[in-house]
XYZ file of C-alpha atoms in Angstrom:
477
model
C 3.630 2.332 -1.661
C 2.342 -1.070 -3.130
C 4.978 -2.604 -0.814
C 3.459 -0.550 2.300
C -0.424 -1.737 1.220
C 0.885 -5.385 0.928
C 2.458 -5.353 4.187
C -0.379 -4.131 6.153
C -2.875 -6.613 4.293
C -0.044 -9.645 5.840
C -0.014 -7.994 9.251
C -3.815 -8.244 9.529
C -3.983 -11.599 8.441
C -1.396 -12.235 10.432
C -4.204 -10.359 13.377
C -6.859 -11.817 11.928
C -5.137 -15.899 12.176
C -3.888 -14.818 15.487
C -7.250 -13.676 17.260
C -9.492 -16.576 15.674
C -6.682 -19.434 17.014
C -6.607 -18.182 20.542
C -11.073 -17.586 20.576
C -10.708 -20.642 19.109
C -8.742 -22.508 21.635
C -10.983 -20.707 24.339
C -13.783 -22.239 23.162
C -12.805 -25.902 22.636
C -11.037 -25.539 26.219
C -13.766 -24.007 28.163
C -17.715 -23.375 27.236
C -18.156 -26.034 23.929
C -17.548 -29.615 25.402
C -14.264 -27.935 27.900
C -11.984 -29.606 29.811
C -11.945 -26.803 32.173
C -15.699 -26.637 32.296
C -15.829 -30.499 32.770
C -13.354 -30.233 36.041
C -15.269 -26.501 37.266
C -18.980 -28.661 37.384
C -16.827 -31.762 38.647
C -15.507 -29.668 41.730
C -19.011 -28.227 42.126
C -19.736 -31.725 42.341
C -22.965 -31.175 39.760
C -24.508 -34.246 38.488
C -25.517 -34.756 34.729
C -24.878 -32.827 31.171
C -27.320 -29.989 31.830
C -24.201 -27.612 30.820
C -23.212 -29.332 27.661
C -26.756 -29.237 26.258
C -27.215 -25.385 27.139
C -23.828 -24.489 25.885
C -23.782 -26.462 22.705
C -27.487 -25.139 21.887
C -26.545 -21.266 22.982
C -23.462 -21.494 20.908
C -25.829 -23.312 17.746
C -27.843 -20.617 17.869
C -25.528 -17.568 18.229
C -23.384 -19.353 14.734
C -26.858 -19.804 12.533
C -28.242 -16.357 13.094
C -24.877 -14.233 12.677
C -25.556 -13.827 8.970
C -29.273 -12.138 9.867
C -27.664 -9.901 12.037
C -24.708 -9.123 10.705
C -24.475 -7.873 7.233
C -21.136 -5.317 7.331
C -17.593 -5.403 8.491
C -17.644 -2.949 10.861
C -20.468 -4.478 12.531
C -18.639 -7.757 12.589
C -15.906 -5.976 13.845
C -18.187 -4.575 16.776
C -19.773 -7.469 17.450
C -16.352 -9.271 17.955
C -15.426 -6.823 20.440
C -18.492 -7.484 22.425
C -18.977 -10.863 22.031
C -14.803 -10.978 23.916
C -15.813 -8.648 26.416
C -19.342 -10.316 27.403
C -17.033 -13.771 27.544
C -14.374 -12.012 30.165
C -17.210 -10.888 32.422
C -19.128 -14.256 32.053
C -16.080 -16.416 32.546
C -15.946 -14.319 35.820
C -18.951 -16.149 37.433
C -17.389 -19.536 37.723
C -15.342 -18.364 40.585
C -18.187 -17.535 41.863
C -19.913 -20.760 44.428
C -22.073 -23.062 41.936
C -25.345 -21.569 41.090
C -28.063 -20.815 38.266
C -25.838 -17.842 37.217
C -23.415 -20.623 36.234
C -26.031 -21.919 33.481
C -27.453 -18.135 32.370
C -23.370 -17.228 32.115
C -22.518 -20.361 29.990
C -25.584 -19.635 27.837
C -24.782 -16.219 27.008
C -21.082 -16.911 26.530
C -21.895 -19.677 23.919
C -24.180 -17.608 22.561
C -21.960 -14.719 22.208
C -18.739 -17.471 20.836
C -21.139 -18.049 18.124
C -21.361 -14.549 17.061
C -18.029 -14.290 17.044
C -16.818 -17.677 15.161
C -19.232 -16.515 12.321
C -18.504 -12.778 12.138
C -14.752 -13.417 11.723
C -16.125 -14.591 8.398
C -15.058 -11.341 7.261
C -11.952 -11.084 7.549
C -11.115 -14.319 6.919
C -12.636 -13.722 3.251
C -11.097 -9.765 3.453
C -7.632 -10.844 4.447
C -6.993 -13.967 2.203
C -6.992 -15.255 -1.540
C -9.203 -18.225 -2.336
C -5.784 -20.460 -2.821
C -4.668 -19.412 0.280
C -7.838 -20.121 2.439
C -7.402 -24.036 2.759
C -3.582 -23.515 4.465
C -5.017 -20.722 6.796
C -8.062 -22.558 7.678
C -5.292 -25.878 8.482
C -3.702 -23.075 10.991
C -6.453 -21.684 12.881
C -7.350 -25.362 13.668
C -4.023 -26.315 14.210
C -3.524 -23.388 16.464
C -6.821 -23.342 18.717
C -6.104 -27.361 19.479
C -2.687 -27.035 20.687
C -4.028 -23.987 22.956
C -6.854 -26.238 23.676
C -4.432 -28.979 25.106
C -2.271 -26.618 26.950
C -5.016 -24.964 28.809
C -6.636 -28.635 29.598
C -3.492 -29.865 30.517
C -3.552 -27.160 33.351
C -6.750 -27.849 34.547
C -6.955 -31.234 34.629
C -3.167 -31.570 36.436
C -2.633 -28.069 37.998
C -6.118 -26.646 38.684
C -9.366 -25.706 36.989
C -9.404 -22.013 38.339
C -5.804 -21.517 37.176
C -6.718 -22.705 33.988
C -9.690 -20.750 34.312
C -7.345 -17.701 34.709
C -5.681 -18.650 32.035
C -8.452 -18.869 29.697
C -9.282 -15.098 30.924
C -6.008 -13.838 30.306
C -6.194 -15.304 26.229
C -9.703 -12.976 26.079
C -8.301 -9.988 27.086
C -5.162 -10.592 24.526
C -8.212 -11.314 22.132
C -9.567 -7.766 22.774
C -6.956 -6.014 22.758
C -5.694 -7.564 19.432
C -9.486 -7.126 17.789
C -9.705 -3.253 18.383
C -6.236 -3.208 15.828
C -7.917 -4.834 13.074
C -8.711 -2.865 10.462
C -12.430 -2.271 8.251
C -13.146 -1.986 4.913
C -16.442 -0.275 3.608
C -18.694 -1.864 1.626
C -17.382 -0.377 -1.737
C -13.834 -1.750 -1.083
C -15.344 -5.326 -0.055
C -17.777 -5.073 -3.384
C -14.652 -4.760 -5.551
C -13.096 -8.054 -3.977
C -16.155 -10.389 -5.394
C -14.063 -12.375 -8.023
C -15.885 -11.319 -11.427
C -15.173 -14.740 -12.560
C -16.730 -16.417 -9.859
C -20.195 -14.490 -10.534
C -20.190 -15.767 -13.946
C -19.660 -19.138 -12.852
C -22.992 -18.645 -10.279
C -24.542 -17.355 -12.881
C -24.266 -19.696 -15.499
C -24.151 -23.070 -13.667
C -26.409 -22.847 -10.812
C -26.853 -20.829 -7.539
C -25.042 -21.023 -4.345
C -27.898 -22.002 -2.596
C -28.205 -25.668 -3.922
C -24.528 -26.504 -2.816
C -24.489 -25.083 0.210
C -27.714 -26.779 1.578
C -26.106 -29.887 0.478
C -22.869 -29.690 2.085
C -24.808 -28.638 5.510
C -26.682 -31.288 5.104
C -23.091 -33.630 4.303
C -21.771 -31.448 8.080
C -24.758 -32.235 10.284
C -24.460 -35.919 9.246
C -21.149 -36.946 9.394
C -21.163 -34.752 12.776
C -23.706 -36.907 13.953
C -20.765 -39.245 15.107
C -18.413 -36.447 16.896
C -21.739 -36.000 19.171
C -21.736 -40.241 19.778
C -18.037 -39.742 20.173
C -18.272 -36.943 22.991
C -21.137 -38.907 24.783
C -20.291 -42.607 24.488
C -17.106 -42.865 23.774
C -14.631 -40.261 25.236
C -16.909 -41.093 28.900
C -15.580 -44.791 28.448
C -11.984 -43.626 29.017
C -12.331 -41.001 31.776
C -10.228 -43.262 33.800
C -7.289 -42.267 31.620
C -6.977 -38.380 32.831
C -3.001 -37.997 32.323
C -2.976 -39.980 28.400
C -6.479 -38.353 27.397
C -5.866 -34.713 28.522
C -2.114 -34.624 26.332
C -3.043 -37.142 23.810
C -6.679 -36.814 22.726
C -6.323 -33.686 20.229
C -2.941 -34.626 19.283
C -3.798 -37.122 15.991
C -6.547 -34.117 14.811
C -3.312 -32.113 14.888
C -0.973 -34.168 12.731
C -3.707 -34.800 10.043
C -4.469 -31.161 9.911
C -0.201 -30.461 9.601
C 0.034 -33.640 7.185
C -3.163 -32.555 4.690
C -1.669 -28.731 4.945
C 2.043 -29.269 4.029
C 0.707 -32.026 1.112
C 2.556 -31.092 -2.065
C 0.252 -29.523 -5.009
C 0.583 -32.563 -6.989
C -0.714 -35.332 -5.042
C -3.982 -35.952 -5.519
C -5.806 -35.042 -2.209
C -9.823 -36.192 -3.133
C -9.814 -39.547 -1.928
C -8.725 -38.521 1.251
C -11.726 -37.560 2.939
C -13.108 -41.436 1.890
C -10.247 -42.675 3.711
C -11.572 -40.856 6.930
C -15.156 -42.084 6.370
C -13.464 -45.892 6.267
C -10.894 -44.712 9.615
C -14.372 -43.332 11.625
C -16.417 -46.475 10.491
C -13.166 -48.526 11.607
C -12.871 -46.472 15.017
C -16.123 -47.717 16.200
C -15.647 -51.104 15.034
C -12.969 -51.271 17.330
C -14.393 -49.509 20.296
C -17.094 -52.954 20.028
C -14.339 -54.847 20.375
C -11.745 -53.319 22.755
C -11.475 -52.823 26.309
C -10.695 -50.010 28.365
C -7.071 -50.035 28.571
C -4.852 -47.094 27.278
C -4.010 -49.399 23.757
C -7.632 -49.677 23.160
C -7.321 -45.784 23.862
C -4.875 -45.253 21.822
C -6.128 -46.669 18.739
C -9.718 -45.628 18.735
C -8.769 -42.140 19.376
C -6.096 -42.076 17.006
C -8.265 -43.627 14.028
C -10.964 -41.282 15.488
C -9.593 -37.980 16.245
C -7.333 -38.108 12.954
C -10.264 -38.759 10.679
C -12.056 -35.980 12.160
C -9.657 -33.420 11.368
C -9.561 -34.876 7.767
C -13.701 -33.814 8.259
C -13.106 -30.208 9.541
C -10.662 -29.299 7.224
C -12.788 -30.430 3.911
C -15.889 -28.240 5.061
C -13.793 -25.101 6.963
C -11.870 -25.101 3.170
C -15.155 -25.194 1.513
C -16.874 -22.889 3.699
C -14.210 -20.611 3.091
C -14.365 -21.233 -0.918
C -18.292 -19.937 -0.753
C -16.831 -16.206 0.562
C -16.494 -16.100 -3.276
C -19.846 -16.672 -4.394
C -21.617 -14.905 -1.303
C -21.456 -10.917 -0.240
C -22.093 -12.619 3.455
C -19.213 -14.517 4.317
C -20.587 -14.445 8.642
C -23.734 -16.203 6.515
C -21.645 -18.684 5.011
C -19.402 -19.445 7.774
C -22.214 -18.953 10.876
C -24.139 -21.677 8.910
C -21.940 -24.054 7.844
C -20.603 -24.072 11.462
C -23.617 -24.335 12.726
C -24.491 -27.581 11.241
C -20.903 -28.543 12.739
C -22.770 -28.250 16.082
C -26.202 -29.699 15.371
C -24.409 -32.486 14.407
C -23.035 -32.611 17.715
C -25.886 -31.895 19.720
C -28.253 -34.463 17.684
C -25.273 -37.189 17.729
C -25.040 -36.542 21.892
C -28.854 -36.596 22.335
C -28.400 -40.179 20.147
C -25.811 -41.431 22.396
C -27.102 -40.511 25.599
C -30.632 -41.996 24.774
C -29.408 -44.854 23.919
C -25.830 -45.868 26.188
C -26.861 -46.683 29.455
C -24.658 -50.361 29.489
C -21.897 -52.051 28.500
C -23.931 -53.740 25.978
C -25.573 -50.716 24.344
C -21.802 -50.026 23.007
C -22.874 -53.007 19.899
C -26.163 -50.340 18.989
C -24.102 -47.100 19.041
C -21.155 -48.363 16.979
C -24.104 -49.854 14.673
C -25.729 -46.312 14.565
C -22.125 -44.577 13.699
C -21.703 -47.653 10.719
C -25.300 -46.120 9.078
C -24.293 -42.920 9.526
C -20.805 -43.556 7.813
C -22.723 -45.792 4.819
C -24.749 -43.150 4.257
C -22.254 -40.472 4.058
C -20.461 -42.474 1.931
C -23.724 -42.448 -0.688
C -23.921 -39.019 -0.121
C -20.634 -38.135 -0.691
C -20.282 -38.601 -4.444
C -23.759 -36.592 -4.974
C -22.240 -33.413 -3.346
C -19.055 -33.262 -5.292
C -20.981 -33.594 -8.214
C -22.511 -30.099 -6.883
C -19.426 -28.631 -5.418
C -17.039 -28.975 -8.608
C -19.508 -26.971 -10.713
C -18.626 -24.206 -8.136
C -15.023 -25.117 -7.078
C -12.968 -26.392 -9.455
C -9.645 -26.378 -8.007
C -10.265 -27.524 -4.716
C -7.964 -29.917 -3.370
C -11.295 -32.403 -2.083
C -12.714 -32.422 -5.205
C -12.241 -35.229 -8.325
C -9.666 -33.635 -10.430
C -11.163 -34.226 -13.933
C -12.739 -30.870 -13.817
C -9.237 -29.015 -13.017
C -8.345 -30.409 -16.236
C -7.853 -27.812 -19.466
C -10.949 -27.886 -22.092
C -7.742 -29.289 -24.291
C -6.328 -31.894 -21.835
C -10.697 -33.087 -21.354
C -10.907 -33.108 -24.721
C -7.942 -35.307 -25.036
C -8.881 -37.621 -22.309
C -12.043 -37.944 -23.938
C -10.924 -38.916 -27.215
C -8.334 -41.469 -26.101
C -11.026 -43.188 -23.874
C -13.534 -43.159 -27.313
C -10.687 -45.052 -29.418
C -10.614 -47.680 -27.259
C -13.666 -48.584 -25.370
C -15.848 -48.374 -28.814
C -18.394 -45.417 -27.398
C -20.522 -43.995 -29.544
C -20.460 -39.847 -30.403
C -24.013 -39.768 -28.670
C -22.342 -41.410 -25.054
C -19.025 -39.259 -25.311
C -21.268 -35.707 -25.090
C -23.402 -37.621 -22.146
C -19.716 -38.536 -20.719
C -18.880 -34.935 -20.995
C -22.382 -33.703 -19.177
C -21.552 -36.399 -16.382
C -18.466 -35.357 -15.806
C -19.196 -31.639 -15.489
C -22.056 -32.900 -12.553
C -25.193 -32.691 -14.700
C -28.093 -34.753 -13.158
C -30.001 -37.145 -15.968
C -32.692 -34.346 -16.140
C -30.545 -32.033 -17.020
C -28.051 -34.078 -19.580
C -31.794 -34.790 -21.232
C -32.459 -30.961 -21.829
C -28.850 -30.374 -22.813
C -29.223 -32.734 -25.612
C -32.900 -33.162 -26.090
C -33.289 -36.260 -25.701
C -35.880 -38.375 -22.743
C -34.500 -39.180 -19.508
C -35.604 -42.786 -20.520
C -33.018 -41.948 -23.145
C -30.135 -40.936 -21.011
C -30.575 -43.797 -18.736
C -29.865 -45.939 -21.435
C -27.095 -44.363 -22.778
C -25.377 -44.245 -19.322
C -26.269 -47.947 -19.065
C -24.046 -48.444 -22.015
C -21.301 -46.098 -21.137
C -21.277 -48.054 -17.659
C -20.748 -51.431 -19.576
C -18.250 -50.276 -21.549
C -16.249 -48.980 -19.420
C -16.523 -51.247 -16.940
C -18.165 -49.131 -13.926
C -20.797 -49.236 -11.798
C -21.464 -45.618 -10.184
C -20.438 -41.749 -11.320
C -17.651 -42.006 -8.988
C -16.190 -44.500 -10.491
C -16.464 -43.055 -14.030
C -15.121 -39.680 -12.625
C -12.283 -41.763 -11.334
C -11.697 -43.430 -14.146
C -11.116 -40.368 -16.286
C -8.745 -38.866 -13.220
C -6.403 -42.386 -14.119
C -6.526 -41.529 -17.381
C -5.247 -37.843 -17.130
C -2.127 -39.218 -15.159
């Protein structure tokens, strides 16, 4: 029987991976920033970006309010189903002669793709363990690109109505696949809230405070996919046949090389190394020209460190299911910012770029945004590890053992001379309390605790948290 109940629970992941990849890839390929939308308005022979800015808002505002709206799994599960139908009958007015029914269809279809997205919340929380959520996130991106590339691919060589078709044809599999998934009430999904992870909530801080602060971390860092879309990817439209195969391609190896990582390797400084490959990406589109080697590299650096990006907030997103009786909240919001991002980064880029020689103040723009991030970065995982622990983005100090801290801790007092007074504001630090709070822990001024961390600093030779977090990481290996 056990056997039986375990089966089922794979085959509707299994449903559950399969009908997110191919929305998904719908979405990427046609309404949000499509190549088959793209080459529909092109043939229409429609000026401007009137479409991207309704879509990308309709489909912003269908992901944020989700969580308002829906609050159960069988509502998610009905609101799936009608969000796939409403996108078969308004994909059916683009054959249709150009018209304002295109723009009220591409609204409500955005609209309706953000419903969806953020509803399948629940079952990705229902249908998955916490350590299995970063490896099935990795999929469902991995999946919905190479869909993505196949249906471009079509309409950029074959024909936009035939890839149009196509995109039609993946809805309908989408429906019919939906109506098999299966609901649990309310009672079943109560008793899946890890016990554990309330007490952690409880004890350390809310969700709330975390989660603001990575959707704050997501709408900045997206800031430069929305310069990328709108500045960049228009400078190499000349390139149809390398940029319709090749432009998702390096988002797909980094999501296959981050998901197939072994346990062991230490996986927290990659997500600075795709801060440096973004900052370097625009550096380089300064300098290079327009030929398919200048291509090649930007979107490479680009693309690459961007799936580095998604994966670190879809896994972390997906972590908060556990804290959180909403997961369409969690997800619909986090996404959200995803697109914000995008939107605020496009309306950036197209206020600005108008010449060759507005290319030096965009990449300047995407350098702040990148410095910042990189300030900002060390500030949030201070905030996430109290929550995750074991997530492969995070500093690994705090996946330690109380014994193996404790030893850590006492080998680094022997030899950098510390006093027992620094050591317990070490230990504070290094479980993310803020100054304010390391002064109430140990009742002491924060006047007080800023001195003591100017010592510890000196001593051990550090400038920043970060560095004394990493310092401690060395020290464990």
């Amino acid at each position: 029987m056990t056997m039986i109940i375990e089966k089922n629970r794979v085959d509707q992941r299994n449903f559950s991976i399969i009908i997110f990849s191919l929305f998904f890839g719908w979405l990427l390929s046609v309404p949000f920033e499509g190549q088959v939308l793209y080459t529909l308005i092109s043939d229409a022979q429609i000026e401007g970006k009137t479409h991207n800015t309704i879509a990308v808002f309709a489909h912003f505002i269908g992901l944020f309010i989700t969580g308002f709206l829906v609050k159960r799994q069988i509502l998610a599960k009905v609101i799936m189903i009608v969000s796939t139908i409403i996108c078969i009958i308004g994909s059916l007015i683009f054959f249709l002669p150009f018209s304002m029914l295109w723009y009220v269809s591409l609204f409500f279809i955005s609209f309706f793709s953000g419903l969806f997205v953020a509803s399948w919340g629940f079952y990705f929380k229902v249908y998955s363990k916490p350590d299995q959520r970063f490896k099935i996130a990795a999929e469902v991106l991995i999946y919905s690109n190479i869909l993505m590339i196949l249906i471009n691919v079509v309409s950029v060589h074959t024909s936009a109505l035939i890839a149009l078709k196509l995109s039609i044809i993946t809805l309908i599999a989408i429906l019919f696949i939906t109506i098999r998934l299966e609901v649990f009430s309310n009672e079943q999904l109560n008793e899946k809230i890890n016990l554990e992870a309330k007490n952690v909530q409880n004890d350390l801080l809310s969700i709330t405070k975390p989660l603001v602060f990575l959707c704050l971390f997501i709408f900045i860092i997206t800031l430069n996919s929305g310069l990328m879309y709108q500045v960049v990817n228009p400078k190499f439209a000349h390139l149809t046949v390398i940029t319709s195969y090749y432009w998702a391609v390096p988002y797909i190896v980094a999501l296959l090389i981050l998901r197939n990582l072994p346990g062991n390797i230490n996986k927290s400084y990659i997500l600075y190394i795709a801060l440096i490959m973004i900052g370097l990406s625009f550096i380089l589109f300064m300098w290079l020209d327009k030929s398919i080697f200048s291509y090649l590299v930007i979107n490479t650096l680009m693309l690459g460190a961007l799936g580095v990006c998604d994966l670190f907030w879809w896994s972390i997103l997906a972590r908060f299911f556990d804290y959180h009786d909403n997961p369409a909240k969690v997800l619909g919001i986090g996404l959200s910012m995803n697109v914000l991002g995008i939107l605020v980064g496009g309306f950036i880029g197209n206020s600005i770029f108008s010449q060759e020689n507005d290319v030096i103040k965009v990449s300047l723009i995407a350098l702040l945004i990148i410095f910042i991030v990189m300030i900002f970065l060390p500030i949030l995982n201070i905030y996430l590890t109290k929550l995750l622990k074991n997530h492969v983005f995070l500093f690994n100090f705090v996946n330690l053992e109380d014994s193996k801290q404790e030893k850590v801790i006492v080998d680094v007092w022997d030899n950098k001379n510390l006093t027992a007074k620094e050591i317990e504001v070490i230990k504070l630090i290094l479980r993310g309390y803020t100054y304010k709070a390391i002064s109430e822990q140990l009742f002491i001024s924060e006047n007080t605790t800023k001195f003591h961390v100017k010592n510890i600093y000196q001593k051990m030779n550090v400038n920043t948290k970060m560095e004394l977090i990493k310092m401690f990481t060395e020290n464990e290996k």
